[in-house]
Structure formats: structure tokens, C-alpha cells
Coordinates of C-alpha atoms in Angstrom, one line a residue:
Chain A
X1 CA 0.0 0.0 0.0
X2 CA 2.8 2.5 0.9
X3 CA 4.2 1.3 -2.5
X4 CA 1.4 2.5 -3.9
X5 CA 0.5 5.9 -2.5
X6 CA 3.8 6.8 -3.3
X7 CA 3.5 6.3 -6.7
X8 CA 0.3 8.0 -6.5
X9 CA 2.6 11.4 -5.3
X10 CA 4.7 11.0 -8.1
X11 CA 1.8 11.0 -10.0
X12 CA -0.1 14.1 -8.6
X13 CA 3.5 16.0 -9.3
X14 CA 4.1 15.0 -12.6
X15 CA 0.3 16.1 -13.0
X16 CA 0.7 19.6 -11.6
X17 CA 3.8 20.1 -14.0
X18 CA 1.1 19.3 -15.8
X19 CA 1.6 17.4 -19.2
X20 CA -2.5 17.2 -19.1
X21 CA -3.8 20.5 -18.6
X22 CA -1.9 21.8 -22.0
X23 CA -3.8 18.9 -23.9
X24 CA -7.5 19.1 -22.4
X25 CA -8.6 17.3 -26.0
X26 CA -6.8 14.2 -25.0
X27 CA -9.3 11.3 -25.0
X28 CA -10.5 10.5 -21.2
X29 CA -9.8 7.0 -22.0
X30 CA -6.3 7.1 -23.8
X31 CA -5.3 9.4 -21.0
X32 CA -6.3 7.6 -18.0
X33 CA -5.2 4.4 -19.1
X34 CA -2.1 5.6 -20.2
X35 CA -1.6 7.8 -16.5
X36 CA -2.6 5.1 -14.4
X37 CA -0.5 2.2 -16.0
X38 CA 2.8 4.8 -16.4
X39 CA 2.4 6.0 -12.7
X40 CA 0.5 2.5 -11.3
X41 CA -0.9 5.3 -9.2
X42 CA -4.7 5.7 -7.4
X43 CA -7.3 6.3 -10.9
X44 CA -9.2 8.7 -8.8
X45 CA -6.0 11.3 -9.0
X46 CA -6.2 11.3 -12.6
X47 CA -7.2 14.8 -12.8
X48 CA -8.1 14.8 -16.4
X49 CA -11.8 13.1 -15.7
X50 CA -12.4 14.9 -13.3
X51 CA -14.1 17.7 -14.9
X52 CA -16.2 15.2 -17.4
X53 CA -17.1 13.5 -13.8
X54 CA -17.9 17.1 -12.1
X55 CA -20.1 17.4 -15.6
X56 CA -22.1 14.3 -15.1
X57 CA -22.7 15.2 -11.7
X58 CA -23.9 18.0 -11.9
X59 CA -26.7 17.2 -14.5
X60 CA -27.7 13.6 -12.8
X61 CA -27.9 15.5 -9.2
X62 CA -29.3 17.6 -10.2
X63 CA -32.3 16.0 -12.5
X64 CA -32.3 14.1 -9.5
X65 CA -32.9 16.4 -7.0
X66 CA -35.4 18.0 -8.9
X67 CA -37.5 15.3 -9.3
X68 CA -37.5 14.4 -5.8
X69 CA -37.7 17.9 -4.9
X70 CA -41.0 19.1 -6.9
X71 CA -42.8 15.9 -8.1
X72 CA -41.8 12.7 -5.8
X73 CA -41.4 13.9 -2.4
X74 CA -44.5 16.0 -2.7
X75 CA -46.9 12.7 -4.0
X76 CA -45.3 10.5 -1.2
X77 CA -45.7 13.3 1.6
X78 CA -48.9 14.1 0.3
X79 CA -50.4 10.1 0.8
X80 CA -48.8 10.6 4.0
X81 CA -50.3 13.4 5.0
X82 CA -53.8 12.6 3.6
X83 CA -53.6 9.4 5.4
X84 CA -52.5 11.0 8.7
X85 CA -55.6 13.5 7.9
X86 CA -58.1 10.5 7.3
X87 CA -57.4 8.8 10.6
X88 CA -57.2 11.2 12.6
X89 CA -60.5 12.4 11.0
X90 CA -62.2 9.2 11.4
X91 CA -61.4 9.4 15.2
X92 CA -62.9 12.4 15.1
X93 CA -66.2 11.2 13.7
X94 CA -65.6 8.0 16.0
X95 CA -65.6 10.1 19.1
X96 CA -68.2 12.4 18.1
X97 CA -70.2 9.6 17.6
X98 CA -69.9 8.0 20.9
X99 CA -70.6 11.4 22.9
X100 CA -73.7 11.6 20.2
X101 CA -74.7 8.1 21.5
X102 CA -73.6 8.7 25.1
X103 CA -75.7 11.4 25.0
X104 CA -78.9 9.7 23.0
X105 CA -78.3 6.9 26.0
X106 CA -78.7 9.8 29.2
X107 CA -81.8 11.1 27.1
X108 CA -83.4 7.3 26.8
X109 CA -82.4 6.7 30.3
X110 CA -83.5 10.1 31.5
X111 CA -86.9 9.6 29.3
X112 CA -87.6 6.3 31.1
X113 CA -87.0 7.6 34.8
X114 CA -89.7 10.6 33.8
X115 CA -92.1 7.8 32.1
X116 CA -92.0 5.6 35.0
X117 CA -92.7 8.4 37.4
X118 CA -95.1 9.7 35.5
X119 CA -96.8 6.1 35.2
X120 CA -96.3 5.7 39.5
X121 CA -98.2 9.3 39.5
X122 CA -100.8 8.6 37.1
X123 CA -101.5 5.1 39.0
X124 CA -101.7 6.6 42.2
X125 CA -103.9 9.2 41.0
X126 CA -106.2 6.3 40.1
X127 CA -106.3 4.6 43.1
X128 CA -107.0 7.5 45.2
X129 CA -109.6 8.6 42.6
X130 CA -111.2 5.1 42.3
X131 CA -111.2 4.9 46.1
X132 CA -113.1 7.8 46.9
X133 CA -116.1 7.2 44.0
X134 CA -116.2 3.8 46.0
X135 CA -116.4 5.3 49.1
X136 CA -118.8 7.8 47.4
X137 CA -120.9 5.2 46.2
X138 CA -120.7 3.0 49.5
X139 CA -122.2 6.1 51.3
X140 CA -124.7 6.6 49.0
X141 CA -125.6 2.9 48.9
X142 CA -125.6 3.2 52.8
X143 CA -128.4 6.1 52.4
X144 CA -130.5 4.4 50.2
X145 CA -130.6 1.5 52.5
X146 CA -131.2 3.5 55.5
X147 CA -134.0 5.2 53.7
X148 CA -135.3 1.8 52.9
X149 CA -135.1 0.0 55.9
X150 CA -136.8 2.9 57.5
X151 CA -139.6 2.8 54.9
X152 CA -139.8 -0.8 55.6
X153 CA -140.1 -0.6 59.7
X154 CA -143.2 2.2 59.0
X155 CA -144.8 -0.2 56.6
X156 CA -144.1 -2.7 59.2
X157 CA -145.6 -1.1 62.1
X158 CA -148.8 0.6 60.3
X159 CA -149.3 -2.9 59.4
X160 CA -149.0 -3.9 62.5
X161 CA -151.4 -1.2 64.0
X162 CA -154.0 -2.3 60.9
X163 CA -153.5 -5.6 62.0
X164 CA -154.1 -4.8 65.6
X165 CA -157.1 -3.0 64.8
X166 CA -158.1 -6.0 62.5
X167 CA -157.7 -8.5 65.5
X168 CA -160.2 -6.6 67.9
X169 CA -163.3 -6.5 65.3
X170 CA -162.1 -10.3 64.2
X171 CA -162.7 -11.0 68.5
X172 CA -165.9 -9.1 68.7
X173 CA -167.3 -10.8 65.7
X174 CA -166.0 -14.4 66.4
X175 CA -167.3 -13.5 70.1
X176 CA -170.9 -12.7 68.5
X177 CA -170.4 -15.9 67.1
X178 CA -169.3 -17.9 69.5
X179 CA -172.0 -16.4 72.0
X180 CA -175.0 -16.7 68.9
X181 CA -173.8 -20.4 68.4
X182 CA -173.7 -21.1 72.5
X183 CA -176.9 -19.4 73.7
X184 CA -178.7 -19.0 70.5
X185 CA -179.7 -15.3 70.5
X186 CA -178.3 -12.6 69.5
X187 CA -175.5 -11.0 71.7
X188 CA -175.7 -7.4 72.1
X189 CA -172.7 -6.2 70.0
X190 CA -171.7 -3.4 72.4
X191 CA -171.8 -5.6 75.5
X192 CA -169.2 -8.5 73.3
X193 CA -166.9 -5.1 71.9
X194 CA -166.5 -4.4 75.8
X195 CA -165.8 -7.7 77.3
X196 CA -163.2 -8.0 74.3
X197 CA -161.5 -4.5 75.6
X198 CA -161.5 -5.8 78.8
X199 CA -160.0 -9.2 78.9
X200 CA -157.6 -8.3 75.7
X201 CA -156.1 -4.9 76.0
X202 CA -153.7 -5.0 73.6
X203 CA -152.1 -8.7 72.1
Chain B
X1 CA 1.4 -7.3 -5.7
X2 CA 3.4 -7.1 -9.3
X3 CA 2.6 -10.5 -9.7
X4 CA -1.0 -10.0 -9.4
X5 CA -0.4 -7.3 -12.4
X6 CA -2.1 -7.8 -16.1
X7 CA -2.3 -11.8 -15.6
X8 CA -4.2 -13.9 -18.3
X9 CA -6.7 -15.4 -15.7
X10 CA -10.3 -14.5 -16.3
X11 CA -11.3 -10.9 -14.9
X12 CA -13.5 -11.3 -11.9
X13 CA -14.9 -7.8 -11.9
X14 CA -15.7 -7.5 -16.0
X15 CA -14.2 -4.3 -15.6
X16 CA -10.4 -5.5 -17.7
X17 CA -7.4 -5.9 -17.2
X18 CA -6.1 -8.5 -14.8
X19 CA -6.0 -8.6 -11.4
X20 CA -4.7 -5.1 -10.3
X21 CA -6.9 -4.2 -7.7
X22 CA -6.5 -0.7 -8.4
X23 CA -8.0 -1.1 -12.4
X24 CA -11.6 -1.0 -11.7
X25 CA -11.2 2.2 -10.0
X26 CA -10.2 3.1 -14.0
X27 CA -12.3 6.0 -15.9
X28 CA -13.0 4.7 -19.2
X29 CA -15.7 5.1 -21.8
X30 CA -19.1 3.4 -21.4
X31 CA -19.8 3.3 -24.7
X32 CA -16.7 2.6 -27.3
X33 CA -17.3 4.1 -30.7
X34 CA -19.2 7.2 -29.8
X35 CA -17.3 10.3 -29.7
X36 CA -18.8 12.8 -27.4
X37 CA -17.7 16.3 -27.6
X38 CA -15.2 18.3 -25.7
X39 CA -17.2 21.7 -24.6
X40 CA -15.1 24.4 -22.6
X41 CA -12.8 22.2 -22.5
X42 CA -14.9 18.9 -20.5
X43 CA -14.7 16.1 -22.0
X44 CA -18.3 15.0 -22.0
X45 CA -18.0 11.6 -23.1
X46 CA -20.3 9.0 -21.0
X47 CA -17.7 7.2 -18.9
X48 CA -18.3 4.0 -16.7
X49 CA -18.5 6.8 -13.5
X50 CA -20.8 9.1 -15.4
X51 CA -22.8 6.1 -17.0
X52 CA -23.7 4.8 -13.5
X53 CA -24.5 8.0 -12.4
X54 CA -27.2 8.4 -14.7
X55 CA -28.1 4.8 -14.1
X56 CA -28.2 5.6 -10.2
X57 CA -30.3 8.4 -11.1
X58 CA -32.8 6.9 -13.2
X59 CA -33.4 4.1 -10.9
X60 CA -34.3 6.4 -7.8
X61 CA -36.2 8.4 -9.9
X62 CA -38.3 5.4 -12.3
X63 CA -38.3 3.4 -8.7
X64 CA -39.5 5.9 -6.3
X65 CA -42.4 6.8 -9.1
X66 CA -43.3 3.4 -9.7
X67 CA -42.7 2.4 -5.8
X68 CA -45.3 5.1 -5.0
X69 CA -48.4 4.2 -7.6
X70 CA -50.9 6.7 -7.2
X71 CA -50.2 7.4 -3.5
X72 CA -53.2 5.3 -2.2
X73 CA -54.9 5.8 0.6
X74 CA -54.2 2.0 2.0
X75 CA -50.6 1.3 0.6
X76 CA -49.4 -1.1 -1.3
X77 CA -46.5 -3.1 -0.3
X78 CA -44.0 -0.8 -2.2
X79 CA -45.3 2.1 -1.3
X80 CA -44.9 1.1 2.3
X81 CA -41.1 0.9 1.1
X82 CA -41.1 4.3 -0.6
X83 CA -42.6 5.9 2.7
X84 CA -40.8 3.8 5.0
X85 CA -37.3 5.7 3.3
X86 CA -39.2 8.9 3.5
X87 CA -40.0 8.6 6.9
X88 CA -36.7 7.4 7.5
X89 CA -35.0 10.6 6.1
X90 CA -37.5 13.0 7.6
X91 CA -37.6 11.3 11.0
X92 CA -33.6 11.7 10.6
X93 CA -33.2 15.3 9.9
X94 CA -36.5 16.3 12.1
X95 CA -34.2 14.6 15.1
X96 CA -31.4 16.4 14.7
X97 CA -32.3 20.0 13.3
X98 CA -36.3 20.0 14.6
X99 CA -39.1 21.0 12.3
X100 CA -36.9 23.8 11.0
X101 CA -34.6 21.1 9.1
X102 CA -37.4 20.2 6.8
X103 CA -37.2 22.5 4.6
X104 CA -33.2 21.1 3.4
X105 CA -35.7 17.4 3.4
X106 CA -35.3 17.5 -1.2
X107 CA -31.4 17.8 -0.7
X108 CA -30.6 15.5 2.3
X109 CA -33.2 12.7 0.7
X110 CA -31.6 13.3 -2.8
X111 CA -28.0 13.2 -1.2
X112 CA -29.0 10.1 0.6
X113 CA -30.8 8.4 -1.7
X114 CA -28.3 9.1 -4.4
X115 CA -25.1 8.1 -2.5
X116 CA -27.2 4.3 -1.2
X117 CA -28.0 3.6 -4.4
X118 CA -24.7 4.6 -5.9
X119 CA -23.2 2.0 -3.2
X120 CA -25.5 -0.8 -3.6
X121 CA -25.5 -0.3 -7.5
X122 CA -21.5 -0.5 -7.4
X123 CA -21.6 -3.7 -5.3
X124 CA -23.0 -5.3 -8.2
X125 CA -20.5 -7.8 -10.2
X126 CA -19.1 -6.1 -13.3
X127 CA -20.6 -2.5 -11.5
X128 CA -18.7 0.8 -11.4
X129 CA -18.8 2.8 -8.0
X130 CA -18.7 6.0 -8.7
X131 CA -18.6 6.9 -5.0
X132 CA -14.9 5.8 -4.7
X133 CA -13.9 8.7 -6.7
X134 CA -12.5 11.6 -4.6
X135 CA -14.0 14.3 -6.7
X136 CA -17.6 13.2 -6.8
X137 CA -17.5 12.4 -3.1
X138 CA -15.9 15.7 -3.1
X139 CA -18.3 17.8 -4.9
X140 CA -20.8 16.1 -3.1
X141 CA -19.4 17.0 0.2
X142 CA -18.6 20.4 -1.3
X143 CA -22.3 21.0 -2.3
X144 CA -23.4 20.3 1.4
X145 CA -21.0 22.7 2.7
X146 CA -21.5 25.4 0.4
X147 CA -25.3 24.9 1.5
X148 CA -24.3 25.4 5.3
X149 CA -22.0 28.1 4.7
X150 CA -25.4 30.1 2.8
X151 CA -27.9 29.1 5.2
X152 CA -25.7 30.2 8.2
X153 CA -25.1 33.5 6.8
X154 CA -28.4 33.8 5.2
X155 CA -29.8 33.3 8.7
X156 CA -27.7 34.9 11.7
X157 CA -25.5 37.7 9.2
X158 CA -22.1 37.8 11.1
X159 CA -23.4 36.1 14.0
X160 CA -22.6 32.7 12.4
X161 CA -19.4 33.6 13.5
X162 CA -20.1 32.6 16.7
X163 CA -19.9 29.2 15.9
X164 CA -16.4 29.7 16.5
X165 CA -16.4 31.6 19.7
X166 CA -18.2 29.5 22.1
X167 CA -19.7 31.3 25.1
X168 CA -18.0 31.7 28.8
X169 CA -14.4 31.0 27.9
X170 CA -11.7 32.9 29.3
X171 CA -11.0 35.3 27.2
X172 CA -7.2 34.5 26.5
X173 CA -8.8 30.7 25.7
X174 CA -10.4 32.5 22.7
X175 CA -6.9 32.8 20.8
X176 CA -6.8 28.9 20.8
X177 CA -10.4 28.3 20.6
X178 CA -11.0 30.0 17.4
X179 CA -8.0 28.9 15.3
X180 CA -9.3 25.0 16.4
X181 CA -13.0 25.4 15.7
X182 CA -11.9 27.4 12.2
X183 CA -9.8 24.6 11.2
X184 CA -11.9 22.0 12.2
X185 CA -14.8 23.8 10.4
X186 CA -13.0 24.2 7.0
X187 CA -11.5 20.4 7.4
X188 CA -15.6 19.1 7.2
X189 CA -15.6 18.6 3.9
X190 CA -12.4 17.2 3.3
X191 CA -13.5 14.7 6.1
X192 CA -16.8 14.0 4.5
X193 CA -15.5 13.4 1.1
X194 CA -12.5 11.0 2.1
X195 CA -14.5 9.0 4.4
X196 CA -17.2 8.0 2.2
X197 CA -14.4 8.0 -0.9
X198 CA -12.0 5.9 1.1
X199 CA -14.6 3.4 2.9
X200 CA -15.9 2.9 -0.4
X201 CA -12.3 1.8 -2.2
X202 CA -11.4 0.0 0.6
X203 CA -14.2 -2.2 0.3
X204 CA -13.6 -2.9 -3.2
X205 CA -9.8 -3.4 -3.2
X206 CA -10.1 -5.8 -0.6
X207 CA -12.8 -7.5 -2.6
X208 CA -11.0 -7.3 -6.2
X209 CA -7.9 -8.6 -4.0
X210 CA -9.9 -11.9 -2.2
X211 CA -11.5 -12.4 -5.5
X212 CA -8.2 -12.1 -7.6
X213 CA -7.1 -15.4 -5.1
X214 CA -9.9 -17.3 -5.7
X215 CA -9.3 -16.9 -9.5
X216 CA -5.6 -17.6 -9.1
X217 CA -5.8 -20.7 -6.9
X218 CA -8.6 -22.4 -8.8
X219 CA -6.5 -21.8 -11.7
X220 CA -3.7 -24.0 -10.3
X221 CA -6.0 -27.2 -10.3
X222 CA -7.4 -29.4 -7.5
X223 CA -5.4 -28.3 -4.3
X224 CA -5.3 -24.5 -5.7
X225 CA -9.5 -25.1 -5.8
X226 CA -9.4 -26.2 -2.0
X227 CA -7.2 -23.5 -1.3
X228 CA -9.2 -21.2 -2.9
X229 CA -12.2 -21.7 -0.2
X230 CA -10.9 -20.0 2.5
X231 CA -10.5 -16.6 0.4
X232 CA -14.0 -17.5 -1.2
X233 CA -15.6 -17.5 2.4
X234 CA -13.5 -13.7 3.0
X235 CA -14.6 -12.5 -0.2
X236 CA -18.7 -13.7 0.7
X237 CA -18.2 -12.5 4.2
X238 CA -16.6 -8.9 2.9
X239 CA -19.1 -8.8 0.5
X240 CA -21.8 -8.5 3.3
X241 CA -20.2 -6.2 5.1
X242 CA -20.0 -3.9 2.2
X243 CA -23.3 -4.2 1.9
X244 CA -23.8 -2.4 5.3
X245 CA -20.8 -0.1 4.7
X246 CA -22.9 1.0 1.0
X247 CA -25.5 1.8 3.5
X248 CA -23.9 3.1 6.8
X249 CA -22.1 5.8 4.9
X250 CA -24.5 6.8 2.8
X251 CA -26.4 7.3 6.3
X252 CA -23.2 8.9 7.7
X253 CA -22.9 11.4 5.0
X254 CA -26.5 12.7 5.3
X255 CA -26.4 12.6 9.2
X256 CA -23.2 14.6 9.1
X257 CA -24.8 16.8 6.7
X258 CA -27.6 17.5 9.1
X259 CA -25.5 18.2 11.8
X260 CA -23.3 20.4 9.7
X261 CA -26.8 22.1 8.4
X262 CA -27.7 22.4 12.6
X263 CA -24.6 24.3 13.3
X264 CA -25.3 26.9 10.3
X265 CA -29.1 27.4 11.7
X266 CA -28.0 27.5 15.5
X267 CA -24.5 28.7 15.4
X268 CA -24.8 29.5 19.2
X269 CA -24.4 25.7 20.6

């Protein structure tokens, strides 16, 4: 190796004596063939491709770098981007969503408490309702059947009293009867009516 | 290693000429029987360095647009690669320079994706790496730090000379200090060039050189062929590692890059 950097000095010196620079027309491949098998030095010193290499690139760098720079980079960080947009989008709509539904489920839950206290109102509402026209009703059904029974017990005891008074002219006539039938005259109806009134005041 | 000089064994590299290690490293023309024209005094014939260049070029380019499809919404599996390297650069310079560094993301993914490809294309049998040439590793390196030197001054004036002052020194420290940081400043280039430049060569000497065996021992019949193994196993084994040295400098160019692009946007440590 030191064997060959050495020649590769040699070789820069002869170079900046410079056989090359007076003959730029020289063919890159005559030249560097012929340099690096005289000298046996590094290629890469050759200066006389350099500026045909500096030429080349230039132009494929730079095509290069313009292509990346304003039509592949872009179109790569743009699917990127749109992508990164997209998801974080859909989480967006994902957790808007949920609060929507959160939200629909407080409503439902807050819809049923109010329905089922409502029902518990409106049920007790009946009953109370219901009870009182039954005790409404009860009453009135309570005043009817006073009324009757009181009806009833002075139908009972006028018929009674008729009755009573029935039983006094049955006696006096099944007295007459008794006494016609015995003695066989006539009994004097006002004697029989007061021997009746006598012995049966009453029952 | 004169014996290993313009033998008659087969050429392991396809590049010509014998076993020198140092001939593949050769400029030649891509294309014999075209003459290209000499403009200004450039010799603008298509070279093997220049013709992989373009070839490095169009396969980022055609890849990268084919990898990416229409940039759908669900990726493919390519695409995944495409953004995956995307991702990979921007997660790279947003660590080291913040959201700031993004806008030098075209020129450190270009530099990147350029110099990988020009490694991994040059690993190929019968490939040329242009990357083990000095002056495009040095152009390269000199493009990066003509970038820092602009943004630097285009951002803080004179006050990117701070970056070679640091703060709450002793003031006679400062006469040291300055001449150190300066040098070591101007010497970035030269670092980033060689290193990438000299990895790269490395890599392929030793691999031209480990090949070159195999080709010479098997040549010398049955024991030269079981000789031959052991630098056949070298030569697989170097091969791998090249293939992370194609990417770890590529890597270590753009980080150092970035770094160099931090200093040049915060020049006050």
C-alpha cells in the first residue's frame, strides 16, 4: 500500500507540472489508461476526468434532485399526510359519535325515569280517585238502605197497628159468634166489643 | 502485488485488465465508438463513473415513481417501502435539526438516496462505483458545505461567527479556541468526502484482492481449488459487510450533513 501511495505522489506532481492541462482534448480513456499504467498510481487522481465527472454530476444530481424535490417527495408526503388527515379524521367522527350516542343513551335513560314516574303518578292518581267514588258510592248505597229499611219498619208497624185493629173487630165478631152459636140469640154487640177491651187490651 | 499485475486469468470484476486491484477504480468510456464532444474544455463523453450516475439516477427516480403508484390511501407493499425511506430521512433530519430542518428534506433525501444507491448499485458484479472517486464524493461534500455556509449566513449575518467563539471561555482561551474550531470547520468537507471515498475503495480493493485469489488458486488445479475456499468465504463474508458499509455511509454522510446544516441554523451551541 505505501508502494502505492507513493507512486500515486509522483503522480499528482508530474500532474501539476502538468503534461494534461496543455492537452484538455486528449481522449478521457487514452489518458487515464495511459496515466494510471505509467504512474501505477490511485485512478481517482487522474485529474483529467475529473471535470467530465464534475459534468455528469452536476446534471444527474441535479435532474435528480429535482424530481425528488417538486414531483416525488411532494406525491409521497402528500399520501402521507392525507392518510395522517383520514385517521385522525375518522377518530374524530368516531368520538363524536360515541358522545352523540352517550348522549342519545342519558336522554333514553333520563326519558324512562320521567315515564315511569309519571306512570307511578298517574297510578296513584287512580287509586285514590277510584277509592273515593267507592267510598262515594258506599255512602250513598248506605243512604238508600237506611231510607229503605226505615220505609220498611213504618210499613211494618202501620201494618201492625191495621192488623191490631183487625184483630179486635175479628174477636168481637168471632165473640158474636161464639155467643149466637152457645146461647142462640143474639148477643148485644156493644156488651161483646166491651168484654173484648176488657180481657184483651192489647195482644 | 506485481505478480497480481495484467495476468491472463479471467477478470473477476468485468471491468479488464487483470488482477490489479487498483483497475476498476479506471475511468474509461461506457460506450466505445461514440465520440462525445469536448465543450469548454470537459470532455463530455459517457464514462463508466458518469454512466452509472445516470443509471443511479434513473433508478431512484423510475423506482421511487413506480414504488409510490398513485399514493393510495391503503398502501401497497412498495409504497410502504417508498414511505418507509421517507419517513426514515424526515424522522432523521426532524431529530437532529427539529421542524426547521425540513425544509433542506429534497437535498438530504436526494443526497442520501443518491449516494445508497450509488453503493449498492457498485456492489454489483461487473458495476462501477462512482462513489470511490474523490471528486464526486468531493463535490458532493462540497455541495453540502456550500449549503451550510449560505444558510448560516443567510440566517444569523455575522453572527454565524459565533460558531467559532463559544460562550464563557476565558478570554485569553479565545486565541486557541477559534483557530481549532476554524480549522476543524474548514476540514468538514475534506472529512466527509474522504471518508465515504475511502470506505468505499477499501471495500472494493479488498474484494477485487480476495477475488483475484480465488481466480488464481482455482486456476492451479485441484489443491489450488481447495485452497481457494478459504479466500472465497473472506470474499462472501466482505461482501456483506460492504453491503452495510454501502449503507452506513450513505447514512453517515447525510447525518453529518444534518449536523453540519444544525450548526449553520444555530450557530450559538
Amino acid at each position: 500500500m505505501i508502494n502505492l501511495f507513493d507512486s500515486a505522489w509522483t503522480f499528482i506532481q508530474e500532474e501539476s507540472h502538468g503534461t494534461s492541462h496543455d492537452e484538455p482534448a486528449h481522449g478521457v480513456a487514452e489518458h487515464a489508461a495511459e496515466a494510471a499504467h505509467a504512474s501505477g498510481g490511485l485512478p481517482q487522481l487522474d485529474m483529467a476526468t475529473w471535470p467530465g465527472q464534475l459534468f455528469w454530476l452536476a446534471v444527474t444530481f441535479t435532474v435528480l434532485f429535482i424530481f425528488l424535490w417538486r414531483m416525488i417527495l411532494p406525491k409521497i408526503g402528500m399520501a402521507i399526510e392525507n392518510r395522517r388527515d383520514r385517521i385522525a379524521d375518522d377518530l374524530d367522527a368516531a368520538a363524536t359519535l360515541k358522545l352523540q350516542s352517550d348522549e342519545s343513551a342519558a336522554e333514553y335513560e333520563r326519558l324512562l325515569t320521567e315515564a315511569r314516574s309519571k306512570a307511578h303518578a298517574m297510578a296513584m292518581d287512580n287509586r285514590t280517585a277510584v277509592e273515593s267514588e267507592v267510598a262515594a258510592e258506599a255512602a250513598d248505597a248506605d243512604e238508600e238502605i237506611a231510607k229503605r229499611q226505615e220505609a220498611a219498619e213504618k210499613r211494618i208497624s202501620e201494618m201492625r197497628t191495621a192488623a191490631l185493629a183487625n184483630v179486635r173487630d175479628i174477636a168481637i165478631e168471632t165473640t158474636e159468634a161464639i155467643v149466637s152459636e152457645l146461647t142462640g140469640t143474639k148477643a148485644d154487640s156493644k156488651a161483646v166489643a166491651a168484654a173484648v177491651d176488657a180481657n184483651g187490651t192489647g195482644s | 502485488m506485481t505478480f497480481l499485475l495484467e495476468s491472463e486469468t479471467a477478470d473477476a470484476h468485468g471491468s479488464g485488465g487483470g488482477l490489479d486491484p487498483m483497475h476498476q477504480f479506471l475511468i474509461s468510456p461506457a460506450f466505445e465508438g461514440f465520440e462525445f464532444p469536448t465543450v469548454f474544455g470537459i470532455d463530455l463523453t459517457i464514462t463508466n463513473a458518469a454512466y452509472y450516475m445516470i443509471i443511479t439516477t434513473l433508478v431512484i427516480i423510475l423506482g421511487l415513481i413506480l414504488m409510490t403508484g398513485r399514493g393510495a390511501m391503503v398502501p401497497t407493499r412498495s409504497q410502504s417501502i417508498a414511505e418507509l425511506l421517507y419517513g426514515f430521512v424526515a424522522d432523521m433530519i426532524r431529530g437532529i435539526m427539529g421542524e426547521e430542518g425540513m425544509k433542506f428534506f429534497p437535498y438530504i433525501f436526494a443526497l442520501f438516496t443518491f449516494i445508497l444507491v450509488a453503493n449498492l448499485l457498485g456492489l454489483l458484479p461487473g458495476a462501477y462505483t462512482f462513489t470511490s472517486q474523490i471528486i464526486v464524493t468531493f463535490a458532493l461534500a462540497m455541495i453540502s458545505f456550500t449549503l451550510v455556509l449560505i444558510t448560516g449566513f443567510a440566517k444569523n449575518g455575522l453572527g454565524f461567527l459565533q460558531l467559532f467563539a463559544p460562550k464563557g471561555l476565558p478570554f485569553m482561551m479565545y486565541f486557541l479556541i477559534i483557530p481549532i474550531e476554524v480549522i476543524s470547520f474548514i476540514s468538514r468537507p475534506f472529512s466527509l468526502a474522504i471518508r465515504l471515498f475511502a470506505n468505499m475503495m477499501a471495500g472494493h480493493v479488498l474484494l477485487k484482492l480476495f477475488g483475484g485469489f480465488v481466480i488464481m488458486l482455482s486456476g492451479l488445479g485441484l489443491v489450488g481449488i481447495v485452497g481457494a475456499i478459504m479466500p472465497l468465504a473472506v470474499a462472501t463474508a466482505v461482501t456483506a459487510l460492504e453491503l452495510m458499509v454501502a449503507f452506513l455511509q450513505a447514512y453517515v454522510f447525510a447525518v453529518l450533513t444534518c449536523i453540519y446544516l444544525n450548526d449553520a441554523l444555530h450557530p450559538s451551541h
